[in-house]
Amino acid sequence: MTTPAIQLTSVRKDFGSHRVLKDVTLTVPTGETFAFLGRNAAGKTTTIRMLLGLLKPSEAPGEAGGSGGSVRVLGIDPAVHPLTIRGRVGYLAEDQQMYGWMRVEQMIRFMAPFYPTWDHDLAKDYLKRFDLPAWTKIRHLSKGQNVRLGLLLALAHRPELVILDDPALGLDPIMRKEFNRDLITHLQGEGRTVFYSSHLLYEVEPIADTVAILHNGVIVKQAGTEALREQVKRIVLPKQDYDRLETPAGLLDLAQRNGEAAITLEDPGEVIASLQASGTSYRVVDLNLDEIFEAYVAGDTESKQVEETV
Amino acid sequence: MFIRIEKASGVPISRQIADQVRAQVMSGAVLAGHKMPSIRELARELAVNQNTVLRVYEKLTAEGLLDRRHGDGTYVGVRPKTAKLRGQRQQFKDELSQLVRRGQMLGHDAGQLHELLEAVIVKQASTPISTTTTENKP
């Protein structure tokens, strides 16, 4: 078995008394495009900083297990060998700050010495392919050019793993699509592993092999993008029929209105089979990724009654 | 071949692509022997994961709609044998039962449902959906 590109096991992180990550376990196989989803402040950037060796998991003295879990990136502990990791990983920060007074070409020459494997011909090639003006000062670049320059700087040392922290933030729809195309051609096409954090789900869905959802400090779901669509469904049925049902396993959300109950659940096969067997009338609704995400991070399984205002 | 992806739709992206390719091949809009875009090209054009396009091509090849020639490319195949369409037939049946159930919820009885279905069939028969159904024209 090959070493996964990223392996987090029971990772925990506290800031003071605030526990940001409780128990994060995830595996990113080599060559995959992995979408890391979570609400704002869910701990996505904290996780990424650990992957880069900028933060260490918190110790938990006195608790079962004791340690704060383990982080392995390309088989290495980034907290122990941060420079090795940064040499083999490309990173595009959420709101990367670059020296505005530098020209694009100067910035590239400034970055190169930090990386032993920097490929200057490749950098020049990206400059052309990303349509970047070499002699323009960085502060005069558009937002889209800025992100593409960031991507160039993250890729020119031929990293095995690329970590993108909400890269499409602030790009217009056309630039986002262009960015995704670059990702598909220059990263997926070359078999590199991509770890992509975002909260724009509909942007991520077309390009991700796997989706993981971080919520309340734990990974509440990790699944193949298409498999996730198959696994989570909403079933709408008459309320009295729902009340006769035992609370189904894997229930994520329950809403009731107008005498109907809508249940959103994982692996609905069993429930559907029992509804069919009892002759209950029901309908199965396919959900989009946004709705699935919402069910996991904001789902309410208490028997909430939506008041109808007439 | 034109393919359009609807983001944030309830229909998974691979199914959106597969359905559109299938519809265009079945209706004769794209003829047997037509060369499909490569997986890379289509993935880039649609801004969709290459593995997704690969899975679609593999699925449609298994259905006999496409013909992947190793080292050459992917071509539109000759018409698929009906046996290969069993999956779609089953899906159609499922959709139809859901539709019937909704009709019953609206208070239509069996007779009314038959009438409605008959009317739809008569109407459809007089409108050609593709070159292959022109013989139904009056």
Tab-separated table of C-alpha atoms in Angstrom:
chain	number	residue	atom	x	y	z
A	1	MET	CA	0.000	0.000	0.000
A	2	THR	CA	1.333	3.445	-0.829
A	3	THR	CA	1.577	6.167	1.782
A	4	PRO	CA	-1.383	8.529	1.569
A	5	ALA	CA	-0.552	12.160	0.754
A	6	ILE	CA	-2.208	13.289	3.977
A	7	GLN	CA	-3.108	11.270	7.049
A	8	LEU	CA	-4.647	12.935	10.091
A	9	THR	CA	-5.454	10.719	13.047
A	10	SER	CA	-7.520	11.967	16.009
A	11	VAL	CA	-6.089	15.467	15.742
A	12	ARG	CA	-7.023	17.910	18.472
A	13	LYS	CA	-6.303	21.621	18.755
A	14	ASP	CA	-7.147	24.058	21.521
A	15	PHE	CA	-6.687	27.794	21.519
A	16	GLY	CA	-6.796	28.617	25.235
A	17	SER	CA	-9.960	27.005	26.523
A	18	HIS	CA	-11.506	26.932	23.066
A	19	ARG	CA	-11.311	23.527	21.405
A	20	VAL	CA	-11.264	24.189	17.660
A	21	LEU	CA	-10.499	20.651	16.513
A	22	LYS	CA	-11.805	17.822	18.676
A	23	ASP	CA	-11.018	14.685	16.777
A	24	VAL	CA	-10.109	15.113	13.134
A	25	THR	CA	-9.351	11.947	11.214
A	26	LEU	CA	-8.998	11.964	7.448
A	27	THR	CA	-6.996	10.352	4.688
A	28	VAL	CA	-6.163	11.863	1.325
A	29	PRO	CA	-4.858	9.263	-1.148
A	30	THR	CA	-2.126	10.348	-3.547
A	31	GLY	CA	-3.419	11.845	-6.790
A	32	GLU	CA	-6.847	12.815	-5.498
A	33	THR	CA	-8.537	16.176	-5.540
A	34	PHE	CA	-9.907	16.451	-2.044
A	35	ALA	CA	-12.433	19.123	-1.095
A	36	PHE	CA	-12.301	20.185	2.533
A	37	LEU	CA	-15.581	21.831	3.450
A	38	GLY	CA	-16.772	23.608	6.529
A	39	ARG	CA	-18.533	26.739	7.620
A	40	ASN	CA	-16.600	29.904	8.366
A	41	ALA	CA	-14.489	29.415	11.494
A	42	ALA	CA	-15.003	25.638	11.430
A	43	GLY	CA	-11.244	25.131	11.719
A	44	LYS	CA	-10.297	24.677	8.050
A	45	THR	CA	-7.388	27.095	8.134
A	46	THR	CA	-6.210	25.722	11.493
A	47	THR	CA	-6.076	22.260	9.935
A	48	ILE	CA	-4.146	23.581	6.946
A	49	ARG	CA	-1.642	25.349	9.189
A	50	MET	CA	-1.009	22.009	10.862
A	51	LEU	CA	-0.450	20.337	7.507
A	52	LEU	CA	2.262	22.922	6.824
A	53	GLY	CA	3.887	22.486	10.242
A	54	LEU	CA	2.962	25.997	11.357
A	55	LEU	CA	0.890	24.636	14.248
A	56	LYS	CA	1.135	21.505	16.361
A	57	PRO	CA	-1.757	19.451	17.711
A	58	SER	CA	-2.544	20.239	21.366
A	59	GLU	CA	-1.460	17.811	24.017
A	60	ALA	CA	-4.260	16.705	26.280
A	61	PRO	CA	-2.723	15.774	29.611
A	62	GLY	CA	-4.833	13.695	31.922
A	63	GLU	CA	-7.237	12.620	29.205
A	64	ALA	CA	-7.551	9.225	27.663
A	65	GLY	CA	-5.163	8.972	24.769
A	66	GLY	CA	-3.085	11.881	26.097
A	67	SER	CA	-1.572	13.009	22.835
A	68	GLY	CA	-3.257	15.391	20.434
A	69	GLY	CA	-3.206	12.943	17.566
A	70	SER	CA	-0.845	12.586	14.646
A	71	VAL	CA	-0.324	14.559	11.445
A	72	ARG	CA	1.457	12.977	8.488
A	73	VAL	CA	1.998	14.789	5.205
A	74	LEU	CA	3.729	12.762	2.476
A	75	GLY	CA	4.568	10.348	5.284
A	76	ILE	CA	6.383	13.019	7.311
A	77	ASP	CA	5.454	14.824	10.532
A	78	PRO	CA	5.371	18.466	9.388
A	79	ALA	CA	5.948	19.804	12.911
A	80	VAL	CA	9.277	17.950	13.051
A	81	HIS	CA	10.444	18.609	9.488
A	82	PRO	CA	8.678	21.827	8.434
A	83	LEU	CA	11.259	22.779	5.806
A	84	THR	CA	11.134	19.397	4.091
A	85	ILE	CA	7.368	19.690	3.916
A	86	ARG	CA	7.393	23.227	2.591
A	87	GLY	CA	9.813	22.149	-0.113
A	88	ARG	CA	7.500	19.393	-1.303
A	89	VAL	CA	4.136	21.099	-0.812
A	90	GLY	CA	2.688	24.023	-2.753
A	91	TYR	CA	0.500	26.353	-0.756
A	92	LEU	CA	-1.880	29.080	-1.828
A	93	ALA	CA	-3.122	31.078	1.155
A	94	GLU	CA	-6.618	32.419	1.634
A	95	ASP	CA	-5.669	36.093	1.360
A	96	GLN	CA	-2.078	35.970	0.308
A	97	GLN	CA	-0.166	39.163	0.830
A	98	MET	CA	2.584	39.905	-1.645
A	99	TYR	CA	4.873	42.898	-1.918
A	100	GLY	CA	2.853	45.372	-3.949
A	101	TRP	CA	5.896	47.351	-5.026
A	102	MET	CA	7.529	44.325	-6.678
A	103	ARG	CA	7.038	43.563	-10.323
A	104	VAL	CA	5.701	40.083	-11.144
A	105	GLU	CA	9.056	39.063	-12.564
A	106	GLN	CA	10.891	40.312	-9.421
A	107	MET	CA	8.500	38.401	-7.194
A	108	ILE	CA	9.232	35.171	-9.048
A	109	ARG	CA	13.002	35.692	-8.710
A	110	PHE	CA	12.520	36.596	-5.037
A	111	MET	CA	10.667	33.335	-4.298
A	112	ALA	CA	12.875	30.953	-6.266
A	113	PRO	CA	15.806	30.658	-3.786
A	114	PHE	CA	13.467	29.395	-1.039
A	115	TYR	CA	12.912	26.183	-2.982
A	116	PRO	CA	15.712	23.795	-3.956
A	117	THR	CA	13.537	22.219	-6.641
A	118	TRP	CA	12.375	25.506	-8.194
A	119	ASP	CA	12.018	25.126	-11.966
A	120	HIS	CA	12.515	28.495	-13.583
A	121	ASP	CA	11.514	27.309	-17.057
A	122	LEU	CA	8.266	26.020	-15.613
A	123	ALA	CA	7.686	29.376	-13.890
A	124	LYS	CA	8.190	31.141	-17.219
A	125	ASP	CA	5.856	28.662	-18.867
A	126	TYR	CA	3.092	29.331	-16.299
A	127	LEU	CA	3.657	33.055	-16.718
A	128	LYS	CA	2.713	32.659	-20.352
A	129	ARG	CA	-0.116	30.146	-19.814
A	130	PHE	CA	-1.676	32.171	-17.005
A	131	ASP	CA	-1.381	35.279	-19.149
A	132	LEU	CA	0.474	37.246	-16.469
A	133	PRO	CA	2.253	40.529	-17.274
A	134	ALA	CA	5.858	40.090	-16.093
A	135	TRP	CA	6.638	43.803	-15.814
A	136	THR	CA	3.511	44.950	-13.976
A	137	LYS	CA	3.726	45.851	-10.294
A	138	ILE	CA	1.841	43.434	-8.077
A	139	ARG	CA	-0.380	46.155	-6.618
A	140	HIS	CA	-1.669	46.830	-10.145
A	141	LEU	CA	-2.704	43.222	-10.794
A	142	SER	CA	-6.377	42.315	-10.899
A	143	LYS	CA	-7.747	39.948	-8.269
A	144	GLY	CA	-7.760	37.103	-10.791
A	145	GLN	CA	-4.170	37.784	-11.872
A	146	ASN	CA	-3.181	37.915	-8.212
A	147	VAL	CA	-4.607	34.440	-7.575
A	148	ARG	CA	-2.928	33.088	-10.723
A	149	LEU	CA	0.404	34.547	-9.623
A	150	GLY	CA	-0.114	32.879	-6.237
A	151	LEU	CA	-0.783	29.611	-8.027
A	152	LEU	CA	2.342	30.039	-10.157
A	153	LEU	CA	4.430	30.599	-7.017
A	154	ALA	CA	2.818	27.552	-5.409
A	155	LEU	CA	3.481	25.289	-8.397
A	156	ALA	CA	6.859	26.271	-9.837
A	157	HIS	CA	8.815	24.003	-7.503
A	158	ARG	CA	6.840	21.013	-8.788
A	159	PRO	CA	5.196	20.091	-5.466
A	160	GLU	CA	3.716	16.625	-5.001
A	161	LEU	CA	0.867	18.050	-2.956
A	162	VAL	CA	-0.875	21.386	-3.436
A	163	ILE	CA	-2.885	22.946	-0.625
A	164	LEU	CA	-5.340	25.644	-1.640
A	165	ASP	CA	-7.095	27.618	1.080
A	166	ASP	CA	-10.287	29.045	-0.379
A	167	PRO	CA	-8.507	30.166	-3.560
A	168	ALA	CA	-11.632	31.138	-5.462
A	169	LEU	CA	-12.742	33.608	-2.803
A	170	GLY	CA	-13.364	36.976	-4.381
A	171	LEU	CA	-13.151	35.780	-7.987
A	172	ASP	CA	-16.028	36.392	-10.345
A	173	PRO	CA	-17.813	33.360	-11.893
A	174	ILE	CA	-15.819	33.477	-15.112
A	175	MET	CA	-12.494	33.672	-13.317
A	176	ARG	CA	-13.554	30.870	-10.980
A	177	LYS	CA	-14.296	28.656	-13.955
A	178	GLU	CA	-10.915	29.549	-15.491
A	179	PHE	CA	-9.242	28.784	-12.181
A	180	ASN	CA	-10.944	25.378	-12.036
A	181	ARG	CA	-9.824	24.699	-15.601
A	182	ASP	CA	-6.219	25.498	-14.679
A	183	LEU	CA	-6.566	23.166	-11.725
A	184	ILE	CA	-7.895	20.358	-13.907
A	185	THR	CA	-5.282	20.743	-16.610
A	186	HIS	CA	-2.181	21.571	-14.586
A	187	LEU	CA	-2.780	19.591	-11.393
A	188	GLN	CA	-5.241	16.732	-11.952
A	189	GLY	CA	-3.848	16.190	-15.426
A	190	GLU	CA	-0.379	15.710	-13.951
A	191	GLY	CA	-1.507	13.354	-11.208
A	192	ARG	CA	-0.812	15.664	-8.292
A	193	THR	CA	-2.692	15.629	-5.030
A	194	VAL	CA	-4.844	18.679	-4.346
A	195	PHE	CA	-6.259	19.595	-0.950
A	196	TYR	CA	-8.829	22.312	-1.583
A	197	SER	CA	-10.626	24.116	1.198
A	198	SER	CA	-13.747	26.027	0.358
A	199	HIS	CA	-17.219	26.930	1.368
A	200	LEU	CA	-18.459	27.436	-2.192
A	201	LEU	CA	-19.776	23.940	-2.623
A	202	TYR	CA	-21.199	24.211	-6.114
A	203	GLU	CA	-17.778	25.416	-7.300
A	204	VAL	CA	-15.964	22.508	-5.729
A	205	GLU	CA	-18.352	19.726	-6.644
A	206	PRO	CA	-17.450	19.407	-10.346
A	207	ILE	CA	-13.733	19.074	-9.641
A	208	ALA	CA	-13.521	17.076	-6.402
A	209	ASP	CA	-12.979	13.316	-6.218
A	210	THR	CA	-13.726	13.265	-2.506
A	211	VAL	CA	-15.508	15.581	-0.111
A	212	ALA	CA	-14.951	15.890	3.639
A	213	ILE	CA	-17.151	18.007	5.898
A	214	LEU	CA	-15.635	19.509	9.063
A	215	HIS	CA	-18.151	20.496	11.709
A	216	ASN	CA	-17.865	21.075	15.475
A	217	GLY	CA	-14.244	19.995	15.392
A	218	VAL	CA	-14.815	16.585	13.790
A	219	ILE	CA	-15.085	15.235	10.246
A	220	VAL	CA	-18.793	14.462	10.110
A	221	LYS	CA	-18.587	12.951	6.636
A	222	GLN	CA	-16.000	11.866	4.106
A	223	ALA	CA	-17.152	10.291	0.855
A	224	GLY	CA	-16.673	10.276	-2.886
A	225	THR	CA	-18.478	13.264	-4.367
A	226	GLU	CA	-20.901	11.194	-6.436
A	227	ALA	CA	-21.294	8.538	-3.748
A	228	LEU	CA	-22.325	11.250	-1.283
A	229	ARG	CA	-25.143	12.243	-3.640
A	230	GLU	CA	-26.326	8.656	-3.731
A	231	GLN	CA	-26.034	8.158	0.022
A	232	VAL	CA	-28.023	11.134	1.245
A	233	LYS	CA	-31.660	11.551	0.238
A	234	ARG	CA	-34.732	13.346	1.467
A	235	ILE	CA	-37.953	11.390	1.819
A	236	VAL	CA	-41.279	13.185	2.082
A	237	LEU	CA	-44.172	11.229	3.559
A	238	PRO	CA	-47.422	11.842	5.466
A	239	LYS	CA	-46.750	12.832	9.057
A	240	GLN	CA	-48.878	10.066	10.561
A	241	ASP	CA	-46.866	7.503	8.613
A	242	TYR	CA	-43.633	9.050	9.849
A	243	ASP	CA	-44.866	8.911	13.442
A	244	ARG	CA	-45.439	5.179	13.073
A	245	LEU	CA	-41.834	4.753	11.924
A	246	GLU	CA	-39.022	4.139	14.371
A	247	THR	CA	-36.461	6.938	14.254
A	248	PRO	CA	-34.344	5.817	11.316
A	249	ALA	CA	-30.601	5.320	11.684
A	250	GLY	CA	-28.586	7.995	9.927
A	251	LEU	CA	-31.260	10.663	10.331
A	252	LEU	CA	-29.744	14.089	9.640
A	253	ASP	CA	-32.708	16.402	9.509
A	254	LEU	CA	-36.425	16.318	10.129
A	255	ALA	CA	-38.948	18.966	9.178
A	256	GLN	CA	-42.719	18.834	9.389
A	257	ARG	CA	-45.336	21.002	7.832
A	258	ASN	CA	-48.862	20.701	6.461
A	259	GLY	CA	-49.218	17.172	7.723
A	260	GLU	CA	-46.122	16.028	5.880
A	261	ALA	CA	-42.746	15.040	7.242
A	262	ALA	CA	-39.502	15.514	5.318
A	263	ILE	CA	-36.628	13.405	6.566
A	264	THR	CA	-33.080	13.753	5.299
A	265	LEU	CA	-31.001	10.688	5.999
A	266	GLU	CA	-27.924	8.654	5.148
A	267	ASP	CA	-28.309	5.294	3.406
A	268	PRO	CA	-32.081	5.488	2.976
A	269	GLY	CA	-32.396	2.019	1.423
A	270	GLU	CA	-33.848	0.329	4.474
A	271	VAL	CA	-36.405	3.051	5.171
A	272	ILE	CA	-37.505	3.069	1.529
A	273	ALA	CA	-37.877	-0.701	1.547
A	274	SER	CA	-40.036	-0.623	4.681
A	275	LEU	CA	-42.183	2.187	3.274
A	276	GLN	CA	-42.672	0.219	0.091
A	277	ALA	CA	-43.550	-2.918	2.050
A	278	SER	CA	-46.180	-1.087	4.078
A	279	GLY	CA	-47.669	0.580	1.007
A	280	THR	CA	-47.056	4.097	2.292
A	281	SER	CA	-47.034	6.841	-0.300
A	282	TYR	CA	-43.775	8.769	-0.228
A	283	ARG	CA	-41.430	10.548	-2.554
A	284	VAL	CA	-37.656	10.539	-2.663
A	285	VAL	CA	-35.981	13.864	-3.383
A	286	ASP	CA	-32.460	14.103	-4.815
A	287	LEU	CA	-30.449	16.760	-3.012
A	288	ASN	CA	-27.714	18.997	-4.297
A	289	LEU	CA	-24.401	19.288	-2.476
A	290	ASP	CA	-25.415	22.509	-0.717
A	291	GLU	CA	-28.469	20.810	0.763
A	292	ILE	CA	-26.449	17.778	1.814
A	293	PHE	CA	-23.881	20.035	3.458
A	294	GLU	CA	-26.641	21.913	5.251
A	295	ALA	CA	-28.129	18.668	6.535
A	296	TYR	CA	-24.793	17.719	8.093
A	297	VAL	CA	-23.830	21.069	9.609
A	298	ALA	CA	-27.244	22.533	10.431
A	299	GLY	CA	-29.490	19.483	10.488
A	300	ASP	CA	-32.058	19.256	13.271
A	301	THR	CA	-33.318	15.792	14.118
A	302	GLU	CA	-35.655	16.928	16.892
A	303	SER	CA	-39.257	16.763	15.871
A	304	LYS	CA	-39.455	20.389	14.944
A	305	GLN	CA	-42.796	21.711	13.842
A	306	VAL	CA	-42.631	24.524	11.320
A	307	GLU	CA	-45.335	27.036	12.095
A	308	GLU	CA	-47.291	27.961	9.020
A	309	THR	CA	-48.133	31.634	8.887
A	310	VAL	CA	-51.241	32.037	6.826
B	1	MET	CA	-21.624	18.056	-29.383
B	2	PHE	CA	-22.891	20.628	-26.921
B	3	ILE	CA	-23.069	19.724	-23.261
B	4	ARG	CA	-24.234	22.023	-20.532
B	5	ILE	CA	-23.622	21.535	-16.838
B	6	GLU	CA	-26.043	22.882	-14.311
B	7	LYS	CA	-24.284	23.546	-11.040
B	8	ALA	CA	-26.090	23.153	-7.731
B	9	SER	CA	-28.604	20.874	-9.424
B	10	GLY	CA	-30.106	17.838	-7.727
B	11	VAL	CA	-28.792	15.726	-10.606
B	12	PRO	CA	-25.180	14.546	-10.187
B	13	ILE	CA	-22.766	15.946	-12.772
B	14	SER	CA	-21.839	12.573	-14.252
B	15	ARG	CA	-25.514	11.845	-14.868
B	16	GLN	CA	-26.012	15.278	-16.450
B	17	ILE	CA	-23.208	14.600	-18.916
B	18	ALA	CA	-24.236	10.993	-19.587
B	19	ASP	CA	-27.890	11.936	-20.162
B	20	GLN	CA	-26.994	14.653	-22.659
B	21	VAL	CA	-24.581	12.487	-24.630
B	22	ARG	CA	-27.093	9.645	-24.627
B	23	ALA	CA	-29.935	11.885	-25.784
B	24	GLN	CA	-27.882	13.285	-28.653
B	25	VAL	CA	-26.710	9.876	-29.803
B	26	MET	CA	-30.126	8.228	-29.483
B	27	SER	CA	-31.880	11.026	-31.357
B	28	GLY	CA	-29.394	10.792	-34.193
B	29	ALA	CA	-28.169	14.361	-33.670
B	30	VAL	CA	-24.670	12.875	-33.510
B	31	LEU	CA	-23.974	10.028	-35.908
B	32	ALA	CA	-22.080	6.776	-35.475
B	33	GLY	CA	-18.370	7.249	-36.085
B	34	HIS	CA	-18.355	10.855	-34.859
B	35	LYS	CA	-15.222	11.491	-32.817
B	36	MET	CA	-15.925	12.604	-29.248
B	37	PRO	CA	-13.694	15.173	-27.545
B	38	SER	CA	-10.905	13.576	-25.520
B	39	ILE	CA	-11.416	13.174	-21.779
B	40	ARG	CA	-8.925	15.983	-21.128
B	41	GLU	CA	-10.587	18.321	-23.606
B	42	LEU	CA	-14.104	17.739	-22.341
B	43	ALA	CA	-13.011	17.999	-18.691
B	44	ARG	CA	-11.318	21.304	-19.411
B	45	GLU	CA	-14.202	22.678	-21.443
B	46	LEU	CA	-16.792	21.838	-18.792
B	47	ALA	CA	-14.400	22.552	-15.883
B	48	VAL	CA	-15.166	19.109	-14.522
B	49	ASN	CA	-12.907	16.490	-12.902
B	50	GLN	CA	-11.255	14.241	-15.512
B	51	ASN	CA	-12.236	11.154	-13.526
B	52	THR	CA	-15.888	12.149	-13.826
B	53	VAL	CA	-15.627	12.373	-17.618
B	54	LEU	CA	-13.704	9.094	-17.688
B	55	ARG	CA	-16.458	7.371	-15.689
B	56	VAL	CA	-19.118	8.727	-18.045
B	57	TYR	CA	-17.213	7.528	-21.123
B	58	GLU	CA	-16.712	4.102	-19.533
B	59	LYS	CA	-20.394	3.829	-18.633
B	60	LEU	CA	-21.565	4.855	-22.101
B	61	THR	CA	-19.048	2.487	-23.674
B	62	ALA	CA	-20.472	-0.356	-21.591
B	63	GLU	CA	-23.929	0.623	-22.866
B	64	GLY	CA	-22.596	0.440	-26.411
B	65	LEU	CA	-23.240	4.109	-27.128
B	66	LEU	CA	-19.574	4.985	-27.341
B	67	ASP	CA	-16.609	3.098	-28.693
B	68	ARG	CA	-13.271	3.737	-27.014
B	69	ARG	CA	-10.423	2.849	-29.334
B	70	HIS	CA	-7.219	2.412	-27.444
B	71	GLY	CA	-4.641	5.035	-28.328
B	72	ASP	CA	-6.971	6.675	-30.823
B	73	GLY	CA	-9.911	8.225	-29.048
B	74	THR	CA	-13.586	7.816	-28.327
B	75	TYR	CA	-16.162	7.533	-31.096
B	76	VAL	CA	-19.921	7.376	-31.210
B	77	GLY	CA	-20.793	3.706	-31.537
B	78	VAL	CA	-23.389	2.047	-33.696
B	79	ARG	CA	-26.842	1.975	-32.111
B	80	PRO	CA	-26.797	0.129	-28.795
B	81	LYS	CA	-28.613	-3.165	-28.560
B	82	THR	CA	-31.855	-2.849	-26.648
B	83	ALA	CA	-30.688	-5.290	-23.966
B	84	LYS	CA	-28.091	-2.728	-22.953
B	85	LEU	CA	-30.871	-0.286	-22.174
B	86	ARG	CA	-32.302	-2.397	-19.381
B	87	GLY	CA	-31.004	0.061	-16.786
B	88	GLN	CA	-32.700	2.996	-18.417
B	89	ARG	CA	-35.924	1.016	-18.862
B	90	GLN	CA	-35.952	0.236	-15.152
B	91	GLN	CA	-35.323	3.885	-14.315
B	92	PHE	CA	-38.139	4.897	-16.635
B	93	LYS	CA	-40.444	2.424	-14.912
B	94	ASP	CA	-39.540	3.810	-11.504
B	95	GLU	CA	-40.166	7.348	-12.657
B	96	LEU	CA	-43.473	6.316	-14.145
B	97	SER	CA	-44.625	4.694	-10.887
B	98	GLN	CA	-43.735	7.871	-9.016
B	99	LEU	CA	-45.711	9.836	-11.561
B	100	VAL	CA	-48.708	7.524	-11.216
B	101	ARG	CA	-48.517	7.845	-7.448
B	102	ARG	CA	-48.602	11.627	-7.760
B	103	GLY	CA	-51.586	11.355	-10.072
B	104	GLN	CA	-53.378	9.242	-7.481
B	105	MET	CA	-52.584	11.843	-4.826
B	106	LEU	CA	-54.276	14.401	-7.090
B	107	GLY	CA	-57.379	12.248	-7.040
B	108	HIS	CA	-57.156	10.664	-10.509
B	109	ASP	CA	-58.592	7.167	-10.635
B	110	ALA	CA	-57.336	4.382	-12.897
B	111	GLY	CA	-59.662	5.354	-15.758
B	112	GLN	CA	-58.577	8.966	-15.720
B	113	LEU	CA	-54.908	7.963	-15.606
B	114	HIS	CA	-55.406	5.741	-18.663
B	115	GLU	CA	-57.091	8.600	-20.510
B	116	LEU	CA	-54.285	11.005	-19.668
B	117	LEU	CA	-51.620	8.534	-20.781
B	118	GLU	CA	-53.515	7.802	-24.002
B	119	ALA	CA	-53.789	11.515	-24.779
B	120	VAL	CA	-50.050	12.020	-24.211
B	121	ILE	CA	-49.172	9.071	-26.465
B	122	VAL	CA	-51.423	10.348	-29.270
B	123	LYS	CA	-49.923	13.834	-28.986
B	124	GLN	CA	-46.328	12.562	-28.942
B	125	ALA	CA	-46.885	10.253	-31.898
B	126	SER	CA	-47.770	13.215	-34.083
B	127	THR	CA	-44.651	15.220	-33.135
B	128	PRO	CA	-41.388	13.788	-34.416
B	129	ILE	CA	-38.665	13.900	-31.759
B	130	SER	CA	-35.931	12.868	-34.157
B	131	THR	CA	-35.196	11.601	-37.633
B	132	THR	CA	-35.950	8.048	-36.507
B	133	THR	CA	-39.595	8.686	-35.726
B	134	THR	CA	-40.557	10.390	-38.964
B	135	GLU	CA	-42.443	7.301	-40.073
B	136	ASN	CA	-45.004	8.165	-37.401
B	137	LYS	CA	-45.821	11.400	-39.162
B	138	PRO	CA	-49.298	11.498	-40.627
